[in-house]
Amino acid sequence: MSVPARAGAGWDTGVGALVNPSDRRGGTLRLASSADVDSLDPARTYYVWVWLLQRMLNRTLMAYPTDPGPAGLVPVPDLAEGPGQVGDGGRTWTYRLRPGLRYDDGTPITAGDVRHAVQRIFAQDVLPGGPTYLIPLLDDPDRPYPGPYRTDRPLASVQLPDDRTIVFRLSRPFSDFDHLMAQPCTAPVPPAADTGADYGTDPRSSGPYRVAEHRPGKHLWLERNPYWDRDTDPLRPALPDRVELAIGLDVDELDARLIAGEFDINLEGRGLQHAAQGRVTADDVLRSHIDNPRTSFLHFVAVQPHIPPFGDVHARRAVHYAADKILLQEARGGPVTGGDLTTALFPPRLPAHQDLDPYPTGPDLRGDLAAARAELAAAGLPDGFEAVIGTQRGKFRLVADALAESVARVGIRLTVKELDVATYFSLGAGHPGTVRRHGLGLIVTDWGADFPTEYGFLAPLVDGRQIRRNGGNWNLPELDDPVINGLIDETLHSTDPDERVSRWRAVERRVMEHAVLLPLVHDKTLHFRNPWVTNVYVHPAFGLYDVQAMGLATDAPSAPTRKDPA
């Protein structure tokens, strides 16, 4: 790998460089997570750590390279021989597959399988959960395509000149299209193996590994794909012989067992919890196995205008003004491990980032209680009100408690409702029906861009056309403002970078006027890497360790006897 590399240990050495570079093959990579995978169906997954896991199981036309530097942000050919060939003013994108590609059962991978994968995205009634950017780009509004389970007709906007060539004809220019072709939902699926909603229980693999066994809530084991050909894959080193993921551990137990060497890496990447942070940062040896990246994830609270009394913008603004930003940052772990305080949405690495603070919380950032009370009075609620805040265990719960403490000072009385971790984004906070059923007026969440551009970061959170009623919804406030939608369209049609930046900044200002998103921190996380793991780095496009690059040194401990968490 021609990327920056560093031997040995050291604080934050896995950010911007490869730690312990090696091409040694063999061994069992032992991973752990508190949550289960949201889905092994590439069309249905939306957890970023599962997207990284998918890089081991599946290949896509384009993919983010194994590179810890800025080059890692730019997709490169994977299944395709080259980047998309662009025509018709950005409305046509053509890819040609490499020869000799096969699934784990030995059957050939064809361009038709890629088209079938794209067609499956349209079947949101059967396969909710994953990203849906391709639907508005490829659909015919006069004759909407219902997906491959309701019709035998193919999606007309995706054409197949031959078995190795696929042509996408978009409804409008979209300069980020290569990024969409790097998303797991575009990984090829053979129609003969497609079992619809059950496909995730027995998926085909195009990557170097395949599923050996998945016991939901217990473990996921991967083994080598015997038909994967290293000569056709320029991205994946595929070093371990086997990968074993333990699922369902308590977060503090996971940290303790990780530091003790029972696991190699925390795949989920939420970072060390408070109980372990003090221990590792105070120990010089353990501290040398820590990375503290700025992940570009935004941690925020969604304020729900469809849940009373938040239909009144003044009630929403009262929460913004009453928030104790320091307390909320401490709930995340403080400035070192919790993140950088922010009052804006875009992370600093994106060109559209701007200084924006429409609801200042006082010089000490502890909250402007007078302004909050004035907003409550304007809403006709001078004595405050009761509401429910949705969250999950771990740091999310600590943030919910901190916000409840903050707003209680002005009479806003919050009840904390914990939702299931594994389905939090698919069927919990990300399902409008669940939000209404529990009356979740506030929701604690975080978000990392689906791909590292302004559109990839903000559009899923605020574009009204991306609201999903069946689950996997990221526009949590269900914001559908025609002005915002129109500005987003203008960014896609503009070829002037400065003009696009100006439009995106206007989008952000308009969103903040609605007071439906309360930004807290741009995330920083403490990741722990055991010293025998090789090729460790934080991928710049995902903000987490790129597990598919990893291997094991000769002095790695043997895999322990398999033991599922209690």
Coordinates of C-alpha atoms in Angstrom, one line a residue, residues 118-372:
V118 CA -30.4 -0.9 -8.0
Q119 CA -33.9 -2.1 -8.8
R120 CA -34.3 -3.5 -5.3
I121 CA -33.7 -0.1 -3.7
F122 CA -37.1 0.9 -5.2
A123 CA -38.9 -1.8 -3.3
Q124 CA -39.1 0.2 -0.1
D125 CA -42.3 -1.6 1.0
V126 CA -40.2 -4.8 1.1
L127 CA -36.6 -3.6 1.8
P128 CA -36.7 -0.4 3.9
G129 CA -33.7 0.8 5.8
G130 CA -30.9 1.7 3.4
P131 CA -30.1 4.9 1.4
T132 CA -32.5 5.9 -1.4
Y133 CA -30.6 8.6 -3.3
L134 CA -31.0 6.6 -6.6
I135 CA -34.8 6.6 -6.6
P136 CA -35.4 10.3 -7.6
L137 CA -32.4 10.2 -9.9
L138 CA -33.6 7.1 -11.9
D139 CA -37.3 7.0 -11.5
D140 CA -40.0 8.2 -14.0
P141 CA -42.5 10.3 -12.0
D142 CA -45.1 9.6 -14.7
R143 CA -44.7 5.9 -14.4
P144 CA -43.1 5.2 -11.0
Y145 CA -41.1 2.0 -10.8
P146 CA -42.4 -0.3 -8.0
G147 CA -39.3 -2.5 -7.7
P148 CA -38.6 -6.0 -9.0
Y149 CA -41.1 -7.8 -6.7
R150 CA -44.1 -6.1 -8.2
T151 CA -43.2 -6.1 -11.9
D152 CA -41.1 -8.0 -14.3
R153 CA -40.3 -5.0 -16.4
P154 CA -36.8 -3.6 -15.8
L155 CA -36.0 -0.2 -14.7
A156 CA -35.9 1.7 -18.0
S157 CA -33.2 4.3 -16.8
V158 CA -30.6 1.5 -16.3
Q159 CA -29.5 -0.1 -19.5
L160 CA -27.3 -3.1 -20.3
P161 CA -25.6 -3.0 -23.7
D162 CA -23.9 -6.3 -22.7
D163 CA -23.1 -8.5 -19.7
R164 CA -20.3 -6.3 -18.5
T165 CA -21.6 -2.8 -19.3
I166 CA -24.2 -0.8 -17.4
V167 CA -25.5 2.6 -18.3
F168 CA -27.4 4.9 -15.9
R169 CA -29.6 7.7 -17.4
L170 CA -30.3 10.2 -14.7
S171 CA -33.3 12.6 -14.5
R172 CA -30.9 15.4 -13.7
P173 CA -27.2 16.0 -13.5
F174 CA -25.6 14.6 -10.3
S175 CA -21.9 15.2 -10.0
D176 CA -21.5 12.9 -7.0
F177 CA -22.7 9.8 -8.8
D178 CA -19.4 7.9 -8.4
H179 CA -20.0 8.2 -4.6
L180 CA -23.4 6.6 -5.0
M181 CA -21.8 3.7 -6.8
A182 CA -19.7 3.1 -3.7
Q183 CA -22.7 2.6 -1.4
P184 CA -23.4 -1.0 -0.2
C185 CA -26.9 -0.9 -1.7
T186 CA -25.4 -1.1 -5.2
A187 CA -23.5 -4.3 -4.5
P188 CA -24.6 -6.9 -7.1
V189 CA -27.4 -9.3 -6.2
P190 CA -28.1 -12.3 -8.4
P191 CA -31.9 -12.4 -9.1
A192 CA -31.9 -16.2 -8.7
A193 CA -30.7 -15.9 -5.1
D194 CA -32.9 -12.9 -4.2
T195 CA -35.4 -13.9 -1.5
G196 CA -36.7 -10.4 -1.0
A197 CA -37.1 -9.4 2.7
D198 CA -35.2 -12.6 3.7
Y199 CA -32.2 -12.1 1.5
G200 CA -30.1 -10.8 4.5
T201 CA -30.3 -14.3 6.1
D202 CA -28.4 -15.9 3.2
P203 CA -26.7 -13.2 1.1
R204 CA -24.3 -13.9 -1.8
S205 CA -20.8 -12.4 -1.4
S206 CA -18.8 -10.7 -4.0
G207 CA -16.0 -9.7 -1.6
P208 CA -13.2 -11.7 0.0
Y209 CA -15.3 -13.1 2.8
R210 CA -18.7 -14.7 3.1
V211 CA -21.0 -15.3 6.1
A212 CA -20.2 -18.6 7.8
E213 CA -22.8 -18.2 10.6
H214 CA -25.0 -15.4 12.0
R215 CA -26.8 -15.8 15.3
P216 CA -28.6 -12.5 15.8
G217 CA -27.7 -10.9 19.1
K218 CA -24.9 -13.4 19.6
H219 CA -22.3 -13.5 16.9
L220 CA -21.4 -13.2 13.2
W221 CA -18.6 -15.3 11.8
L222 CA -17.0 -14.8 8.4
E223 CA -14.9 -17.1 6.4
R224 CA -13.0 -16.7 3.1
N225 CA -14.9 -16.6 -0.1
P226 CA -13.1 -19.3 -2.2
Y227 CA -14.1 -17.6 -5.5
W228 CA -12.7 -14.2 -4.7
D229 CA -9.8 -13.4 -6.9
R230 CA -7.1 -11.1 -5.5
D231 CA -6.0 -10.2 -9.1
T232 CA -9.4 -8.6 -9.8
D233 CA -9.5 -6.6 -6.5
P234 CA -7.1 -3.7 -6.2
L235 CA -8.5 -2.5 -2.9
R236 CA -8.8 -5.3 -0.3
P237 CA -5.8 -7.1 1.3
A238 CA -8.0 -9.7 2.9
L239 CA -5.4 -10.9 5.4
P240 CA -7.2 -12.8 8.1
D241 CA -8.4 -16.3 7.4
R242 CA -11.4 -15.8 9.6
V243 CA -13.3 -12.9 11.2
E244 CA -15.4 -13.5 14.4
L245 CA -17.7 -10.7 15.7
A246 CA -19.2 -11.0 19.2
I247 CA -22.5 -9.2 19.4
G248 CA -24.6 -7.8 22.2
L249 CA -22.0 -7.0 24.9
D250 CA -22.7 -4.3 27.5
V251 CA -20.6 -1.3 26.5
D252 CA -18.5 -1.2 29.6
E253 CA -17.9 -5.0 29.5
L254 CA -16.9 -4.6 25.8
D255 CA -14.3 -1.9 26.7
A256 CA -12.9 -4.0 29.6
R257 CA -12.5 -7.2 27.4
L258 CA -11.1 -5.2 24.5
I259 CA -8.4 -3.6 26.7
A260 CA -7.7 -7.0 28.3
G261 CA -7.0 -8.4 24.8
E262 CA -10.0 -10.7 24.4
F263 CA -10.9 -8.7 21.3
D264 CA -8.7 -7.0 18.7
I265 CA -11.0 -4.1 17.8
N266 CA -14.4 -2.6 18.6
L267 CA -16.0 -2.8 15.2
E268 CA -19.0 -0.6 16.1
G269 CA -16.6 2.3 16.7
R270 CA -18.6 4.2 19.3
G271 CA -15.4 4.7 21.2
L272 CA -14.5 3.9 24.8
Q273 CA -17.1 4.8 27.3
H274 CA -16.5 7.0 30.3
A275 CA -15.6 4.1 32.7
A276 CA -12.7 3.1 30.5
Q277 CA -11.5 6.6 29.3
G278 CA -9.9 7.6 32.5
R279 CA -8.0 4.3 32.8
V280 CA -6.5 4.3 29.3
T281 CA -5.6 8.0 29.2
A282 CA -3.8 7.8 32.6
D283 CA -1.7 4.8 31.5
D284 CA 1.2 5.6 29.2
V285 CA 1.2 2.1 27.6
L286 CA -2.6 2.0 27.0
R287 CA -2.6 5.6 25.9
S288 CA -0.2 4.7 23.1
H289 CA -2.9 2.4 21.7
I290 CA -5.5 5.2 21.4
D291 CA -6.6 7.2 18.4
N292 CA -8.7 10.3 18.9
P293 CA -10.0 11.3 15.5
R294 CA -12.4 14.1 14.5
T295 CA -14.9 11.9 12.8
S296 CA -17.0 14.6 11.1
F297 CA -20.1 13.0 12.7
L298 CA -22.6 15.5 14.0
H299 CA -24.1 14.7 17.4
F300 CA -27.4 16.5 17.7
V301 CA -31.0 16.5 19.0
A302 CA -33.9 16.6 16.6
V303 CA -36.9 18.7 17.7
Q304 CA -40.1 17.2 16.3
P305 CA -42.6 19.9 15.0
H306 CA -45.3 17.2 14.5
I307 CA -45.3 16.4 18.2
P308 CA -47.0 18.9 20.5
P309 CA -46.1 21.5 21.6
F310 CA -43.1 21.6 19.2
G311 CA -45.4 22.6 16.4
D312 CA -44.8 26.1 17.6
V313 CA -41.3 27.4 16.6
H314 CA -41.1 29.3 19.8
A315 CA -41.3 26.1 21.9
R316 CA -38.5 24.6 19.7
R317 CA -36.3 27.7 20.1
A318 CA -36.8 27.6 23.9
V319 CA -35.0 24.3 23.9
H320 CA -32.1 25.7 21.9
Y321 CA -31.6 28.7 24.2
A322 CA -31.9 26.6 27.4
A323 CA -29.3 24.0 26.3
D324 CA -26.3 23.9 28.6
K325 CA -23.6 23.2 25.9
I326 CA -20.9 22.5 28.4
L327 CA -23.0 20.0 30.2
L328 CA -23.9 18.3 26.9
Q329 CA -20.3 18.2 25.8
E330 CA -19.3 16.6 29.1
A331 CA -22.1 14.0 28.6
R332 CA -20.3 13.0 25.4
G333 CA -17.0 12.8 27.2
G334 CA -15.6 16.3 27.3
P335 CA -13.6 18.2 24.7
V336 CA -11.0 15.4 24.2
T337 CA -13.2 12.4 23.9
G338 CA -16.7 13.9 23.3
G339 CA -16.2 16.3 20.4
D340 CA -15.8 19.9 19.5
L341 CA -18.7 22.2 20.4
T342 CA -20.7 23.4 17.4
T343 CA -23.6 25.7 16.8
A344 CA -23.6 24.9 13.0
L345 CA -24.3 21.7 11.0
F346 CA -21.6 21.3 8.4
P347 CA -18.3 19.8 9.7
P348 CA -15.2 22.0 9.3
R349 CA -13.7 19.8 6.5
L350 CA -16.5 20.7 4.1
P351 CA -16.1 24.0 2.1
A352 CA -19.7 25.1 3.1
H353 CA -18.8 25.2 6.8
Q354 CA -19.6 28.6 8.2
D355 CA -19.7 30.3 11.6
L356 CA -23.4 30.2 12.5
D357 CA -24.9 30.7 15.9
P358 CA -28.6 31.7 15.7
Y359 CA -29.4 30.8 19.3
P360 CA -26.5 31.9 21.4
T361 CA -26.4 30.4 24.9
G362 CA -24.5 33.1 26.7
P363 CA -20.8 33.8 27.1
D364 CA -20.3 30.8 29.3
L365 CA -22.3 28.5 26.9
R366 CA -24.5 27.4 29.9
G367 CA -27.7 28.6 28.3
D368 CA -29.6 31.9 27.9
L369 CA -32.4 31.2 30.3
A370 CA -34.0 34.6 29.8
A371 CA -34.2 34.1 26.1
A372 CA -35.6 30.6 26.6

